[in-house]
Short mmCIF file of C-alpha atoms (C1' of nucleotides) in Angstrom, two decimals:
data_model
loop_
_atom_site.label_atom_id
_atom_site.label_comp_id
_atom_site.label_asym_id
_atom_site.label_seq_id
_atom_site.Cartn_x
_atom_site.Cartn_y
_atom_site.Cartn_z
CA MET D 1 95.58 111.27 125.31
CA GLU D 2 98.03 108.50 125.30
CA THR D 3 98.52 108.75 129.01
CA THR D 4 95.06 107.37 129.57
CA TRP D 5 96.05 104.03 128.11
CA ALA D 6 99.33 103.49 129.90
CA PRO D 7 97.91 102.54 133.30
CA ARG D 8 95.33 100.28 131.70
CA LEU D 9 98.06 98.43 129.87
CA ARG D 10 100.11 98.09 133.02
CA ASP D 11 97.10 96.93 135.00
CA ALA D 12 96.62 94.22 132.40
CA GLY D 13 100.22 93.12 132.82
CA LEU D 14 101.33 94.49 129.48
CA ARG D 15 104.25 96.79 128.83
CA VAL D 16 103.55 100.28 127.58
CA THR D 17 104.95 100.56 124.09
CA ARG D 18 104.59 102.98 121.25
CA PRO D 19 102.92 100.50 118.88
CA ARG D 20 100.36 99.64 121.55
CA LEU D 21 99.52 103.23 122.29
CA ALA D 22 99.24 103.96 118.58
CA VAL D 23 96.88 101.04 118.03
CA LEU D 24 94.78 101.92 121.07
CA ASP D 25 94.42 105.49 119.89
CA ALA D 26 93.52 104.25 116.42
CA LEU D 27 90.91 101.96 117.94
CA ALA D 28 89.46 104.78 120.01
CA GLY D 29 89.06 106.91 116.91
CA HIS D 30 87.71 104.12 114.71
CA PRO D 31 85.21 102.07 116.69
CA HIS D 32 84.90 99.14 114.25
CA ALA D 33 88.07 99.07 112.21
CA ASP D 34 89.71 96.08 110.57
CA ALA D 35 93.40 95.31 110.96
CA ASP D 36 94.34 96.95 107.70
CA THR D 37 92.62 100.21 108.60
CA LEU D 38 94.27 100.17 111.99
CA VAL D 39 97.68 99.83 110.38
CA THR D 40 96.97 102.91 108.28
CA VAL D 41 95.62 104.95 111.16
CA ALA D 42 98.24 103.85 113.65
CA ARG D 43 100.95 104.92 111.24
CA GLN D 44 99.88 108.52 111.75
CA ALA D 45 101.23 108.27 115.26
CA HIS D 46 103.91 105.68 114.57
CA PRO D 47 104.88 105.72 110.88
CA THR D 48 107.06 102.63 110.91
CA ILE D 49 104.66 100.23 112.59
CA SER D 50 104.34 96.96 110.71
CA PRO D 51 101.14 95.07 109.94
CA GLN D 52 102.38 92.14 111.95
CA ALA D 53 102.98 94.39 114.92
CA VAL D 54 99.37 95.51 114.70
CA TYR D 55 98.20 91.92 114.60
CA GLY D 56 100.38 91.15 117.59
CA VAL D 57 99.14 94.15 119.54
CA LEU D 58 95.52 93.35 118.76
CA LYS D 59 95.95 89.76 119.81
CA ALA D 60 97.50 90.88 123.10
CA LEU D 61 94.77 93.44 123.72
CA VAL D 62 92.03 90.92 123.03
CA ALA D 63 93.73 88.33 125.25
CA VAL D 64 93.71 90.65 128.25
CA GLY D 65 90.25 92.03 127.54
CA LEU D 66 91.22 95.56 126.54
CA ALA D 67 89.80 95.03 123.07
CA ARG D 68 87.20 92.82 121.48
CA ARG D 69 87.31 91.07 118.16
CA VAL D 70 84.21 90.85 116.01
CA GLU D 71 84.02 88.72 112.89
CA PRO D 72 80.99 89.42 110.75
CA ALA D 73 80.45 86.74 108.12
CA GLY D 74 82.18 87.53 104.87
CA ALA D 75 84.31 90.39 106.14
CA PRO D 76 87.70 90.72 107.78
CA ALA D 77 87.74 90.84 111.57
CA LEU D 78 86.90 94.11 113.28
CA TYR D 79 88.18 95.36 116.61
CA GLU D 80 86.70 97.63 119.24
CA VAL D 81 87.75 98.96 122.60
CA ARG D 82 84.27 98.94 124.03
CA VAL D 83 84.41 95.86 126.19
CA GLY D 84 82.68 94.38 129.18
CA ASP D 85 79.16 95.52 128.40
CA ASN D 86 78.11 92.66 126.13
CA HIS D 87 76.66 94.89 123.47
CA HIS D 88 75.72 93.64 120.02
CA HIS D 89 76.07 94.81 116.43
CA LEU D 90 74.12 95.98 113.44
CA VAL D 91 75.85 95.17 110.15
CA CYS D 92 74.93 96.57 106.75
CA ARG D 93 74.73 93.86 104.08
CA SER D 94 75.67 96.35 101.41
CA CYS D 95 78.53 98.47 102.69
CA GLY D 96 79.57 96.56 105.78
CA ALA D 97 78.98 99.46 108.13
CA VAL D 98 78.74 98.44 111.76
CA ALA D 99 76.81 100.09 114.56
CA ASP D 100 76.59 99.19 118.22
CA VAL D 101 73.38 98.04 119.82
CA ASP D 102 73.07 98.14 123.55
CA CYS D 103 72.07 94.88 125.12
CA THR D 104 69.00 95.54 127.18
CA VAL D 105 69.70 92.62 129.47
CA GLY D 106 73.23 93.54 130.41
CA ALA D 107 75.40 90.70 131.60
CA ALA D 108 76.48 87.84 129.36
CA PRO D 109 74.91 85.63 128.28
CA CYS D 110 71.98 87.91 127.73
CA LEU D 111 70.02 85.15 126.05
CA SER D 112 69.85 81.47 126.82
CA PRO D 113 68.76 78.74 124.47
CA SER D 114 65.73 76.69 125.48
CA ASP D 115 67.59 73.48 124.74
CA THR D 116 71.32 73.68 125.40
CA SER D 117 72.06 70.23 123.93
CA GLY D 118 74.48 69.70 126.80
CA PHE D 119 76.43 72.88 126.16
CA VAL D 120 77.44 75.27 128.92
CA VAL D 121 76.79 78.66 127.37
CA ASP D 122 78.73 81.73 128.48
CA GLU D 123 77.94 84.20 125.74
CA ALA D 124 75.19 84.97 123.28
CA GLU D 125 76.49 86.84 120.27
CA VAL D 126 73.87 88.69 118.27
CA VAL D 127 74.35 90.22 114.84
CA PHE D 128 71.53 92.16 113.28
CA TRP D 129 71.73 92.15 109.48
CA GLY D 130 70.13 94.80 107.36
CA LEU D 131 70.76 97.93 105.37
CA CYS D 132 72.18 101.10 106.82
CA ALA D 133 70.52 104.44 106.24
CA ASP D 134 72.92 105.37 103.43
CA CYS D 135 72.39 102.14 101.51
CA GLN D 136 68.62 101.92 101.76
CA GLY D 137 67.90 104.46 99.06
CA ALA D 138 70.87 103.63 96.90
CA GLY D 139 69.43 100.37 95.60
CA ARG D 140 72.72 98.70 96.30
CA PRO D 141 72.81 94.92 96.22
CA ALA D 142 73.55 92.86 99.28
CA VAL D 143 77.04 91.50 99.05
CA VAL D 144 77.30 89.83 102.42
CA PRO D 145 76.24 86.20 102.69
CA GLY D 146 73.14 85.70 104.70
CA ALA D 147 69.43 85.57 104.35
CA SER D 148 69.17 88.34 101.82
CA ASP D 149 68.84 85.94 98.93
CA ARG D 150 66.06 84.10 100.65
CA VAL D 151 64.44 87.34 101.54
CA ARG D 152 64.34 88.34 97.91
CA GLN D 153 63.63 84.98 96.36
CA GLN D 154 59.94 85.74 96.03
CA ALA D 155 60.81 88.41 93.54
CA GLY D 156 62.87 85.96 91.56
CA GLN D 157 65.57 88.56 91.22
CA GLN D 158 68.99 87.70 90.02
CA HIS D 159 71.75 89.91 91.15
CA THR D 160 75.32 90.39 90.14
CA ARG D 161 78.22 90.78 92.44
CA GLY D 162 78.62 94.30 93.61
CA GLY D 163 81.85 95.86 94.66
CA ALA D 164 81.86 96.55 98.33
CA GLY D 165 85.54 96.10 98.91
CA ALA D 166 87.27 97.84 101.70
CA MET Z 1 67.37 59.28 98.32
CA GLU Z 2 68.72 61.31 95.52
CA THR Z 3 65.35 61.55 93.89
CA THR Z 4 64.15 63.77 96.70
CA TRP Z 5 66.58 66.48 95.71
CA ALA Z 6 66.03 66.55 91.97
CA PRO Z 7 62.64 68.29 92.00
CA ARG Z 8 63.84 70.78 94.56
CA LEU Z 9 66.76 71.69 92.36
CA ARG Z 10 64.50 72.08 89.36
CA ASP Z 11 62.02 74.14 91.32
CA ALA Z 12 64.87 76.44 92.21
CA GLY Z 13 65.80 76.80 88.56
CA LEU Z 14 68.96 74.72 88.84
CA ARG Z 15 69.93 71.79 86.67
CA VAL Z 16 70.12 68.38 88.29
CA THR Z 17 73.72 67.22 88.20
CA ARG Z 18 75.70 64.52 89.89
CA PRO Z 19 77.94 66.89 91.83
CA ARG Z 20 74.92 68.71 93.19
CA LEU Z 21 73.18 65.54 94.29
CA ALA Z 22 76.40 64.32 95.90
CA VAL Z 23 76.83 67.55 97.82
CA LEU Z 24 73.21 67.65 98.90
CA ASP Z 25 73.42 64.11 100.19
CA ALA Z 26 76.63 64.95 102.00
CA LEU Z 27 74.95 67.96 103.56
CA ALA Z 28 71.97 65.89 104.64
CA GLY Z 29 74.26 63.44 106.39
CA HIS Z 30 76.51 66.06 107.95
CA PRO Z 31 74.38 68.90 109.28
CA HIS Z 32 77.19 71.39 109.92
CA ALA Z 33 80.05 70.46 107.66
CA ASP Z 34 82.71 72.73 106.23
CA ALA Z 35 83.63 72.74 102.55
CA ASP Z 36 86.57 70.43 103.03
CA THR Z 37 84.50 67.80 104.83
CA LEU Z 38 81.86 68.03 102.15
CA VAL Z 39 84.45 67.35 99.47
CA THR Z 40 85.51 64.20 101.30
CA VAL Z 41 81.98 63.00 101.93
CA ALA Z 42 80.70 63.88 98.48
CA ARG Z 43 83.50 61.86 96.94
CA GLN Z 44 81.91 58.71 98.33
CA ALA Z 45 79.11 59.21 95.84
CA HIS Z 46 81.12 61.01 93.18
CA PRO Z 47 84.82 60.16 93.52
CA THR Z 48 86.11 62.66 90.99
CA ILE Z 49 84.36 65.77 92.30
CA SER Z 50 86.75 68.67 92.72
CA PRO Z 51 86.92 71.09 95.64
CA GLN Z 52 86.05 73.96 93.35
CA ALA Z 53 82.98 72.12 92.16
CA VAL Z 54 81.88 71.79 95.78
CA TYR Z 55 82.41 75.50 96.34
CA GLY Z 56 80.46 76.25 93.20
CA VAL Z 57 77.62 73.94 94.14
CA LEU Z 58 77.42 75.37 97.64
CA LYS Z 59 77.35 78.90 96.33
CA ALA Z 60 74.53 78.00 93.96
CA LEU Z 61 72.58 76.22 96.68
CA VAL Z 62 72.93 79.14 99.07
CA ALA Z 63 71.95 81.59 96.36
CA VAL Z 64 68.63 79.85 95.73
CA GLY Z 65 67.97 79.17 99.39
CA LEU Z 66 68.42 75.39 99.38
CA ALA Z 67 71.35 75.68 101.78
CA ARG Z 68 72.52 78.11 104.38
CA ARG Z 69 76.02 79.26 105.12
CA VAL Z 70 77.15 79.81 108.69
CA GLU Z 71 80.45 81.45 109.57
CA PRO Z 72 81.37 81.11 113.20
CA ALA Z 73 84.22 83.40 114.18
CA GLY Z 74 87.60 81.77 113.80
CA ALA Z 75 86.45 78.75 111.85
CA PRO Z 76 85.88 77.93 108.20
CA ALA Z 77 82.35 78.37 106.90
CA LEU Z 78 79.79 75.67 107.62
CA TYR Z 79 76.82 74.70 105.50
CA GLU Z 80 73.44 73.25 106.35
CA VAL Z 81 70.33 72.23 104.45
CA ARG Z 82 67.96 73.22 107.21
CA VAL Z 83 66.65 76.49 105.88
CA GLY Z 84 63.67 78.73 106.25
CA ASP Z 85 63.10 78.31 109.96
CA ASN Z 86 65.52 80.95 111.22
CA HIS Z 87 67.08 78.73 113.82
CA HIS Z 88 70.29 79.58 115.64
CA HIS Z 89 73.47 77.83 116.72
CA LEU Z 90 75.43 76.68 119.72
CA VAL Z 91 79.16 76.58 119.07
CA CYS Z 92 81.76 74.91 121.27
CA ARG Z 93 84.76 77.15 121.92
CA SER Z 94 87.00 74.15 122.33
CA CYS Z 95 86.20 71.67 119.57
CA GLY Z 96 84.04 73.78 117.30
CA ALA Z 97 81.07 71.45 117.50
CA VAL Z 98 77.83 73.05 116.37
CA ALA Z 99 74.30 72.30 117.48
CA ASP Z 100 71.02 73.76 116.33
CA VAL Z 101 68.81 75.83 118.58
CA ASP Z 102 65.21 76.30 117.65
CA CYS Z 103 64.04 79.85 117.47
CA THR Z 104 60.86 80.11 119.46
CA VAL Z 105 59.78 83.25 117.73
CA GLY Z 106 59.83 81.85 114.25
CA ALA Z 107 59.99 84.42 111.53
CA ALA Z 108 63.05 86.55 110.88
CA PRO Z 109 64.09 88.83 112.37
CA CYS Z 110 63.21 87.13 115.62
CA LEU Z 111 64.80 89.90 117.63
CA SER Z 112 64.80 93.62 117.08
CA PRO Z 113 67.33 96.06 118.39
CA SER Z 114 66.04 98.79 120.66
CA ASP Z 115 67.85 101.41 118.62
CA THR Z 116 68.25 100.57 114.96
CA SER Z 117 70.54 103.53 114.22
CA GLY Z 118 68.72 103.98 110.94
CA PHE Z 119 69.21 100.40 109.80
CA VAL Z 120 66.43 98.33 108.29
CA VAL Z 121 66.95 94.95 109.92
CA ASP Z 122 65.85 91.75 108.21
CA GLU Z 123 67.62 89.11 110.23
CA ALA Z 124 68.95 88.58 113.72
CA GLU Z 125 71.74 86.03 113.81
CA VAL Z 126 72.42 84.52 117.20
CA VAL Z 127 75.43 82.40 118.14
CA PHE Z 128 75.62 80.90 121.60
CA TRP Z 129 79.22 80.30 122.65
CA GLY Z 130 80.15 77.75 125.26
CA LEU Z 131 81.53 74.29 125.81
CA CYS Z 132 79.91 71.15 124.51
CA ALA Z 133 79.25 68.18 126.78
CA ASP Z 134 82.37 66.34 125.63
CA CYS Z 135 84.70 69.28 126.25
CA GLN Z 136 83.39 70.34 129.65
CA GLY Z 137 85.09 67.59 131.59
CA ALA Z 138 88.15 67.38 129.43
CA GLY Z 139 89.65 70.59 130.74
CA ARG Z 140 90.34 71.63 127.21
CA PRO Z 141 91.19 75.24 126.63
CA ALA Z 142 89.05 77.51 124.57
CA VAL Z 143 90.65 77.86 121.19
CA VAL Z 144 88.07 80.05 119.56
CA PRO Z 145 88.44 83.80 119.98
CA GLY Z 146 85.78 85.26 122.12
CA ALA Z 147 84.91 86.42 125.55
CA SER Z 148 85.91 83.25 127.32
CA ASP Z 149 88.82 84.85 129.13
CA ARG Z 150 86.83 87.81 130.29
CA VAL Z 151 83.89 85.63 131.20
CA ARG Z 152 86.03 83.42 133.38
CA GLN Z 153 87.22 86.41 135.37
CA GLN Z 154 83.68 87.33 136.25
CA ALA Z 155 82.38 83.81 136.69
CA GLY Z 156 79.07 83.40 138.36
CA GLN Z 157 77.17 85.70 136.07
CA GLN Z 158 75.03 82.82 134.96
CA HIS Z 159 71.49 83.82 134.30
CA THR Z 160 68.30 81.88 134.51
CA ARG Z 161 66.95 80.76 131.24
CA GLY Z 162 65.09 83.41 129.45
CA GLY Z 163 63.63 81.01 126.99
CA ALA Z 164 65.02 80.78 123.57
CA GLY Z 165 64.35 84.42 123.14
CA ALA Z 166 66.13 84.05 119.90
"C1'" DA S 1 121.65 106.35 136.13
"C1'" DC S 2 123.03 101.87 134.02
"C1'" DC S 3 122.62 97.15 132.83
"C1'" DC S 4 120.09 92.99 132.18
"C1'" DT S 5 116.29 90.08 131.60
"C1'" DT S 6 112.15 89.41 129.58
"C1'" DG S 7 108.71 90.72 126.64
"C1'" DA S 8 107.70 93.13 122.25
"C1'" DT S 9 108.51 94.19 117.52
"C1'" DT S 10 110.48 93.58 112.98
"C1'" DT S 11 111.25 91.05 108.88
"C1'" DG S 12 110.14 87.55 105.85
"C1'" DA S 13 108.14 83.41 104.63
"C1'" DC S 14 104.17 80.74 104.85
"C1'" DT S 15 99.33 78.50 105.55
"C1'" DC S 16 94.69 78.14 104.64
"C1'" DA S 17 89.98 79.03 102.93
"C1'" DT S 18 88.12 80.75 99.21
"C1'" DT S 19 87.80 82.84 94.60
"C1'" DC S 20 88.83 83.73 89.62
"C1'" DA S 21 89.39 82.31 84.73
"C1'" DA S 22 89.35 79.44 80.56
"C1'" DG S 23 88.32 75.39 78.42
"C1'" DA S 24 85.66 70.86 78.45
"C1'" DA S 25 81.58 68.41 79.63
"C1'" DA S 26 76.70 67.44 80.11
"C1'" DA S 27 71.78 69.02 81.09
"C1'" DG S 28 67.71 69.66 78.83
"C1'" DC S 29 65.04 72.21 75.27
"C1'" DG S 30 63.39 71.89 70.54
"C1'" DC E 1 69.61 63.96 68.01
"C1'" DG E 2 71.97 68.27 67.90
"C1'" DC E 3 72.35 72.87 69.87
"C1'" DT E 4 72.67 76.24 73.51
"C1'" DT E 5 73.44 77.31 78.03
"C1'" DT E 6 74.71 75.98 82.36
"C1'" DT E 7 77.90 73.57 85.06
"C1'" DC E 8 82.18 71.19 86.08
"C1'" DT E 9 87.21 70.67 85.76
"C1'" DT E 10 91.86 72.20 85.89
"C1'" DG E 11 95.15 75.35 87.34
"C1'" DA E 12 96.42 79.59 89.30
"C1'" DA E 13 95.69 83.59 92.26
"C1'" DT E 14 94.02 86.42 96.20
"C1'" DG E 15 93.83 88.02 100.86
"C1'" DA E 16 93.49 87.61 105.80
"C1'" DG E 17 95.98 86.00 109.15
"C1'" DT E 18 99.87 83.16 111.32
"C1'" DC E 19 104.60 81.34 112.44
"C1'" DA E 20 109.52 81.69 113.47
"C1'" DA E 21 114.07 83.75 114.01
"C1'" DA E 22 116.48 87.74 115.06
"C1'" DT E 23 116.57 92.50 116.74
"C1'" DC E 24 115.01 95.91 119.89
"C1'" DA E 25 113.30 98.20 124.01
"C1'" DA E 26 110.56 98.49 128.69
"C1'" DG E 27 111.31 98.74 133.17
"C1'" DG E 28 112.99 96.34 137.51
"C1'" DG E 29 117.31 95.48 140.00
"C1'" DT E 30 121.89 97.01 141.24
#
DNA sequence: ACCCTTGATTTGACTCATTCAAGAAAAGCG
DNA sequence: CGCTTTTCTTGAATGAGTCAAATCAAGGGT
């Protein structure tokens, strides 16, 4: 298992180390994990790995393109090893679950703005917000900032803060 | 100027207060400002306003739909008073400048994923990453996490404009 | 196989945006 | 005009992520 990663690390100019293999394996098994989760999971293979080491490994992996960092609004950053295919994400407003969405266009940027305002665009990042299958029937409140409040404003509903946590 | 906001606050069920008017005016004059900037600007109209008051006001405004919160990856949250038209954003990887992009489709969600994975989607958030006009010639490095490194390696993947699809 | 250089990790402290809590102020109804 | 509720102030705390110095190890050279 681990042997699959070694050549990819070397090809990227990175040394093959135990923390890196542990984090890569953790990433492979947890497609959209945050740093904290990765620390926990990576410790199964490397019990003494430190949180800072995980941050360092992730930063290195992202820098060379072996991993991708995703930062949904209102949640800690997530990491994934699926790179290079410019796919997008579905995020649940209630529980924070993330699912991949294939980009039908393919290469980045898959979309282009009609008026670039002088910008040179190289990537279009798309996040679809909604409720996952599990949360739809549970009547759970949206806890992630976004349009949910506007969506509900017609109903005049007030809602309290729910606990979504980790 | 301030009188324009008062009825909108009341219509939203919020009391009309000096801090709120100051923040709304600051927002109107600074279309994509972060909380810290808003504190500085709002103090011109209300010198004693506290940062926490600004956070509280912004939260209230977002909750009732008078303001929108945008959280580009790797930067503090930005706020804007342009709401209800589901527009998107261009963000400069180098300086963090933000520009609006009209959504040609109009109503949210303007895009729909091909495979929803069981999610009920209510909004598609699109962020176009690139370099603003000022940063293009300056040879400034990208400081915002993203695909810039990977994109550079496969330069030339520019696509023709697909309209503001978003 | 060993050593050495360079890159990686550990340890610990620290920054920053944002939030929480309790008391004081003021908006707006009656 | 006073009362009630909302909102603001003051002060402290949280949590994700970063920075820096010192130790450790990967892997090429000898």
